[in-house]
Coordinates of N, CA and C in Angstrom, one line a residue:
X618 N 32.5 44.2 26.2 CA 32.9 44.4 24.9 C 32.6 43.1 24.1
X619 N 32.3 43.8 23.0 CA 31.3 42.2 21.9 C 33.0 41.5 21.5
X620 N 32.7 40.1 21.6 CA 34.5 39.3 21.0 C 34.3 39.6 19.4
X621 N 35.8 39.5 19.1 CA 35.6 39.5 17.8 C 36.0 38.8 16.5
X622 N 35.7 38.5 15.4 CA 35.7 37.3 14.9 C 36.8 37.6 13.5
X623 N 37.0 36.3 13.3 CA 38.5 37.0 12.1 C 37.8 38.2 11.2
X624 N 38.7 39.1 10.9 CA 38.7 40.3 9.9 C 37.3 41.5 10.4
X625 N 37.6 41.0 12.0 CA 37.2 42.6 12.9 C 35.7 42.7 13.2
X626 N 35.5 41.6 12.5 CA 33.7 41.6 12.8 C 33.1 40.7 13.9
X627 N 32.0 41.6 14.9 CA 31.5 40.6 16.2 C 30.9 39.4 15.5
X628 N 31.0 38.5 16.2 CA 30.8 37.1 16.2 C 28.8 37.1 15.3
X629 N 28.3 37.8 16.6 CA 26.7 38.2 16.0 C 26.6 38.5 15.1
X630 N 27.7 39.3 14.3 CA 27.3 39.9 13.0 C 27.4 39.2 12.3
X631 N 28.7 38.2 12.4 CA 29.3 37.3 11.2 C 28.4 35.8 11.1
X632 N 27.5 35.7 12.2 CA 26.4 34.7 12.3 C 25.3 35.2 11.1
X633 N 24.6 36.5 11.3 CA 23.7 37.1 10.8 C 24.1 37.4 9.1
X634 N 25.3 37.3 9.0 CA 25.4 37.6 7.5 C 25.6 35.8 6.8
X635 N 26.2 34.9 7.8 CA 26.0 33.9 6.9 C 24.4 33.7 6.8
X636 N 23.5 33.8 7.6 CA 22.6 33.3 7.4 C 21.6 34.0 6.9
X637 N 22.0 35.1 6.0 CA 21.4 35.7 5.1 C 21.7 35.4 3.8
X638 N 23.1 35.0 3.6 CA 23.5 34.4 2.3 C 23.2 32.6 2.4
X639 N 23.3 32.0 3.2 CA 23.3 30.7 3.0 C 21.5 29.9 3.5
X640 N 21.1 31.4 3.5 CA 19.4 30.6 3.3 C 18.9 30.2 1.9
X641 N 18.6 28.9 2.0 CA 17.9 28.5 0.4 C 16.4 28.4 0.8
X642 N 15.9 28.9 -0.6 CA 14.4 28.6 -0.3 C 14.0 27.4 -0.2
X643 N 12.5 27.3 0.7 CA 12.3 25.8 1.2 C 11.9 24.7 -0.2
X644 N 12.3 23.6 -0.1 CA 12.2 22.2 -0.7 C 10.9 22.0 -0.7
X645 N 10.2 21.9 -2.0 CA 9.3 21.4 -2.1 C 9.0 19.8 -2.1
X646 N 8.1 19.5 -1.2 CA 7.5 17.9 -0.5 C 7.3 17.5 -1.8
X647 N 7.7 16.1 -2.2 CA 7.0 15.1 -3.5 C 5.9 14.6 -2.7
X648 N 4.9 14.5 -3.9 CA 3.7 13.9 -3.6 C 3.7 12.9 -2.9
X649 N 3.6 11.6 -2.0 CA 3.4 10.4 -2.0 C 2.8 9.7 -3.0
X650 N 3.2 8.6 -3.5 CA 2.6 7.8 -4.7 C 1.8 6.7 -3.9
X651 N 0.3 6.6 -4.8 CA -0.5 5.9 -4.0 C -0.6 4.7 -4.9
X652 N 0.0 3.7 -4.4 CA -0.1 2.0 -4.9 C -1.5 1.9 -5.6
X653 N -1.3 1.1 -6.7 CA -2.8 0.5 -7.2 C -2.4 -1.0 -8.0
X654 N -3.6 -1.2 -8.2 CA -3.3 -2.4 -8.9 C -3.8 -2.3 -10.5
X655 N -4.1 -0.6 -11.0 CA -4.7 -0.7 -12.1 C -4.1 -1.3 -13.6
X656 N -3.0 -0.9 -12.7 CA -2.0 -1.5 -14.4 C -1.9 -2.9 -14.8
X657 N -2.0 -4.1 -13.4 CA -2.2 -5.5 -13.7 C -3.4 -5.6 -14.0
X658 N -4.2 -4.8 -13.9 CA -5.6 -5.3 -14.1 C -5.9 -4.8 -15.5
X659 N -5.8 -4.0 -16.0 CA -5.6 -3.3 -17.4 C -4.7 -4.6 -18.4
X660 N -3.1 -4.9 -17.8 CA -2.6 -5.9 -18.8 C -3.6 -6.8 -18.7
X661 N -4.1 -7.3 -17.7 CA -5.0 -8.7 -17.5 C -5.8 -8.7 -18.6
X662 N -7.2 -7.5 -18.5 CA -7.9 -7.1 -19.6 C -7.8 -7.2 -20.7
X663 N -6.8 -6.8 -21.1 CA -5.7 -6.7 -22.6 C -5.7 -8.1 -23.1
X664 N -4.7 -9.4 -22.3 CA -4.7 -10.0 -22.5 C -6.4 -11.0 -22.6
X665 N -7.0 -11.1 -21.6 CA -8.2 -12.0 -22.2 C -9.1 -11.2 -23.1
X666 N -9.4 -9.8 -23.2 CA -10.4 -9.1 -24.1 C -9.5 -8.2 -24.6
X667 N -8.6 -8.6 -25.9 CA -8.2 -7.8 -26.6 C -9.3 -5.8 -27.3
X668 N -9.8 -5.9 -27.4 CA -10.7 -4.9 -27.8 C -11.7 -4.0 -26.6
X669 N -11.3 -4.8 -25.2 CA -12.3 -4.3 -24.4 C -11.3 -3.0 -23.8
X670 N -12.7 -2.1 -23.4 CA -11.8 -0.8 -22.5 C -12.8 -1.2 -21.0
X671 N -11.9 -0.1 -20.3 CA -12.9 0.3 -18.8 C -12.8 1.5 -18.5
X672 N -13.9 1.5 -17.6 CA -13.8 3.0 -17.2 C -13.2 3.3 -16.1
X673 N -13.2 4.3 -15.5 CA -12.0 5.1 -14.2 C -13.1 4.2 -13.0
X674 N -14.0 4.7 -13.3 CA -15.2 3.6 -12.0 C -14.7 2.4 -11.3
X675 N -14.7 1.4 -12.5 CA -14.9 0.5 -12.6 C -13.5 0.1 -12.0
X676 N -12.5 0.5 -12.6 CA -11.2 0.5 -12.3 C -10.9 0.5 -10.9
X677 N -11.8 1.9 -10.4 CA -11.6 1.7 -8.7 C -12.2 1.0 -7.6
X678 N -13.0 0.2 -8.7 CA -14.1 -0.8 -8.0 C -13.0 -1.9 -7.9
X679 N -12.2 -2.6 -9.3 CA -11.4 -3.6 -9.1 C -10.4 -3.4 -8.2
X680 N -9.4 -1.8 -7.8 CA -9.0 -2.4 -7.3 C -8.9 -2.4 -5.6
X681 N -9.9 -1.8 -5.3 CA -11.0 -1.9 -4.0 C -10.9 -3.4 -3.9
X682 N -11.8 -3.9 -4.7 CA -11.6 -5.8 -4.7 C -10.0 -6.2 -4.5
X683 N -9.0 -5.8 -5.1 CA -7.8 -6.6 -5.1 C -7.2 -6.3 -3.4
X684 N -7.6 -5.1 -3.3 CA -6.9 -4.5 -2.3 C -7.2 -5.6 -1.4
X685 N -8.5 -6.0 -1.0 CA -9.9 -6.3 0.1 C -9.2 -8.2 -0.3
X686 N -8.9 -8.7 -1.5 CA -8.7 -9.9 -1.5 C -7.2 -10.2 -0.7
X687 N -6.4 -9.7 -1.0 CA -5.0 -9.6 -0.4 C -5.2 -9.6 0.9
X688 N -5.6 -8.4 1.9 CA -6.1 -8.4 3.2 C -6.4 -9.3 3.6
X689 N -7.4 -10.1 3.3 CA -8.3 -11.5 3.9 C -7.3 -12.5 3.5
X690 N -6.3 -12.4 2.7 CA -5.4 -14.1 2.7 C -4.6 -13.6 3.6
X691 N -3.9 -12.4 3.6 CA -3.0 -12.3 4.4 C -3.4 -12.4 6.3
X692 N -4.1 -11.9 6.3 CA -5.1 -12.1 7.5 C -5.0 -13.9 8.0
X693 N -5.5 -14.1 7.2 CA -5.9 -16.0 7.4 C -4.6 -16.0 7.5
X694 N -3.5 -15.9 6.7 CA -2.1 -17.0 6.7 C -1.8 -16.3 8.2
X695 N -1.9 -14.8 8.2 CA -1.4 -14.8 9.9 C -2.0 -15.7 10.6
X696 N -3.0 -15.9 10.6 CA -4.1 -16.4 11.7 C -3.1 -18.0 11.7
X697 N -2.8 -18.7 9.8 CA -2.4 -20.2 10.3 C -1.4 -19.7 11.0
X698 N -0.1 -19.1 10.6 CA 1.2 -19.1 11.5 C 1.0 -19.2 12.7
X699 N -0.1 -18.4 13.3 CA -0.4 -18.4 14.8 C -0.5 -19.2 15.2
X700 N -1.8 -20.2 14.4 CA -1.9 -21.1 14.9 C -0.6 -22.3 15.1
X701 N 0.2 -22.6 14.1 CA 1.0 -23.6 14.1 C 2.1 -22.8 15.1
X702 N 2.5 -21.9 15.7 CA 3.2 -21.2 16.6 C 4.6 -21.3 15.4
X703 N 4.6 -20.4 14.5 CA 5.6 -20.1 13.3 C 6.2 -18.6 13.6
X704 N 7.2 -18.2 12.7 CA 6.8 -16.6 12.8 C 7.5 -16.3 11.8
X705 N 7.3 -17.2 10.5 CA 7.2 -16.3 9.4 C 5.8 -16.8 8.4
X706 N 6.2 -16.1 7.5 CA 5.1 -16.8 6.3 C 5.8 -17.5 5.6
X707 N 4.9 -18.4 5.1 CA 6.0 -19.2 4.0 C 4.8 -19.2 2.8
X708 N 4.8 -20.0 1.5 CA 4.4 -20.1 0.6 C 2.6 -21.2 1.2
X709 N 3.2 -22.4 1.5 CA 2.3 -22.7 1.9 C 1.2 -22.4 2.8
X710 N 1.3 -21.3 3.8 CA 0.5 -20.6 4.4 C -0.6 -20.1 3.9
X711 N 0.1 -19.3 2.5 CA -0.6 -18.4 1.6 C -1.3 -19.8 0.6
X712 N -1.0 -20.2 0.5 CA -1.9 -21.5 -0.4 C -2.5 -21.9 0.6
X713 N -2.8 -22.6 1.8 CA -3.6 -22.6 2.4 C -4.8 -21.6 3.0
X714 N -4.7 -20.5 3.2 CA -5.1 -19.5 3.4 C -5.9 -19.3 2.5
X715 N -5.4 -18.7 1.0 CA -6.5 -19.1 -0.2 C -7.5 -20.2 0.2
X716 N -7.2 -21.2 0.2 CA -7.9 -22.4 0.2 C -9.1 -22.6 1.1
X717 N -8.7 -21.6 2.7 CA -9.4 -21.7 3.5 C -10.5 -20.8 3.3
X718 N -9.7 -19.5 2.4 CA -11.0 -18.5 2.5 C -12.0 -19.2 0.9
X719 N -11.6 -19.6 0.2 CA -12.3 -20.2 -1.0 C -13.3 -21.2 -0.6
X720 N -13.0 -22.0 0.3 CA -13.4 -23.5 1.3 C -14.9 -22.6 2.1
X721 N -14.3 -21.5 2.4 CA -15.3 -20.8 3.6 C -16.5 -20.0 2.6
X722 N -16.2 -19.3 1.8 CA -17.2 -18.9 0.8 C -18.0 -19.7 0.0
X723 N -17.7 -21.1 -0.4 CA -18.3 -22.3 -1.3 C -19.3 -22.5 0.3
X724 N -18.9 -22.8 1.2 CA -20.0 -23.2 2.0 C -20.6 -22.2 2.5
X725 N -20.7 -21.2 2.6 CA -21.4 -20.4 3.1 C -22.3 -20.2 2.1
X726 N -21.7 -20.1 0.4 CA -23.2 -20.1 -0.8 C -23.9 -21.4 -0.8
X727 N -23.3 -22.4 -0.2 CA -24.3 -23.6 -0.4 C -25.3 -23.4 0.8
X728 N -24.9 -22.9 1.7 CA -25.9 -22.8 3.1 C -27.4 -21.5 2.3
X729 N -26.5 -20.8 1.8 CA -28.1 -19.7 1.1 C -28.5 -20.2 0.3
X730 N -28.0 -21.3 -0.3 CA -28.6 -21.8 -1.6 C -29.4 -22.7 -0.5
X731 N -28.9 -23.2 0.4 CA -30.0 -24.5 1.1 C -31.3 -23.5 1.7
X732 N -31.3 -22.2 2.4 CA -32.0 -21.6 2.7 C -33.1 -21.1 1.4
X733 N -32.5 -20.8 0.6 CA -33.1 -20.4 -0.7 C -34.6 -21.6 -1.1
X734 N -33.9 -22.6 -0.9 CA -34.9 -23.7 -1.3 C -35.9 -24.3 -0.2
X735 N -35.8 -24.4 1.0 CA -36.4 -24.3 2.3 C -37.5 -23.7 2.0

């Protein structure tokens, strides 16, 4: 014999009715927001070429570059921490790191430039 649950009703039943009343329809997912850097690059714009526009292209060309420049310092400062056996970042990493990758690119165009003239 099915048990029974306050005010005479089987347990199964009184399961089956809440969860007919207490189903809500499903939650709709928010988008993910995808980071950019268009809006510093836009103030930047503003600020040195008052009257200049850009296009959506171009925009995702910059921030392809900003993305790609961050990477590569962040990259190098890991690389110094490693080397100095650290384990955090500090300020100076990151200024060295710049420096290293700026140091590495000046000589690498002077080596094409020396090839260039060879």
């Amino acid at each position: 014999m099915p048990e029974l649950a306050k005010g005479g009703v089987t347990r199964k039943a009184s399961k089956q009715s809440l969860s007919k009343v207490t189903k809500k329809p499903p939650k709709r997912r928010r988008k993910a927001r995808k980071q950019s850097y268009s809006t510093y690059v836009y103030r930047v714009l503003s600020q040195v070429h008052n009257s200049s526009q850009i296009s959506s292209k171009t925009m995702s060309i910059m921030n392809s570059l900003m993305i790609d420049i961050f990477e590569r310092i962040a990259s190098e400062a890991s690389h110094l921490i490693h080397y100095n056996k650290r384990h955090t970042i500090s300020s100076g990493e990151i200024q060295g790191a710049g420096q290293a990758r700026l140091l590495r690119q000046r000589q690498d165009g002077h080596q094409v430039h020396q090839l260039h003239l060879a």
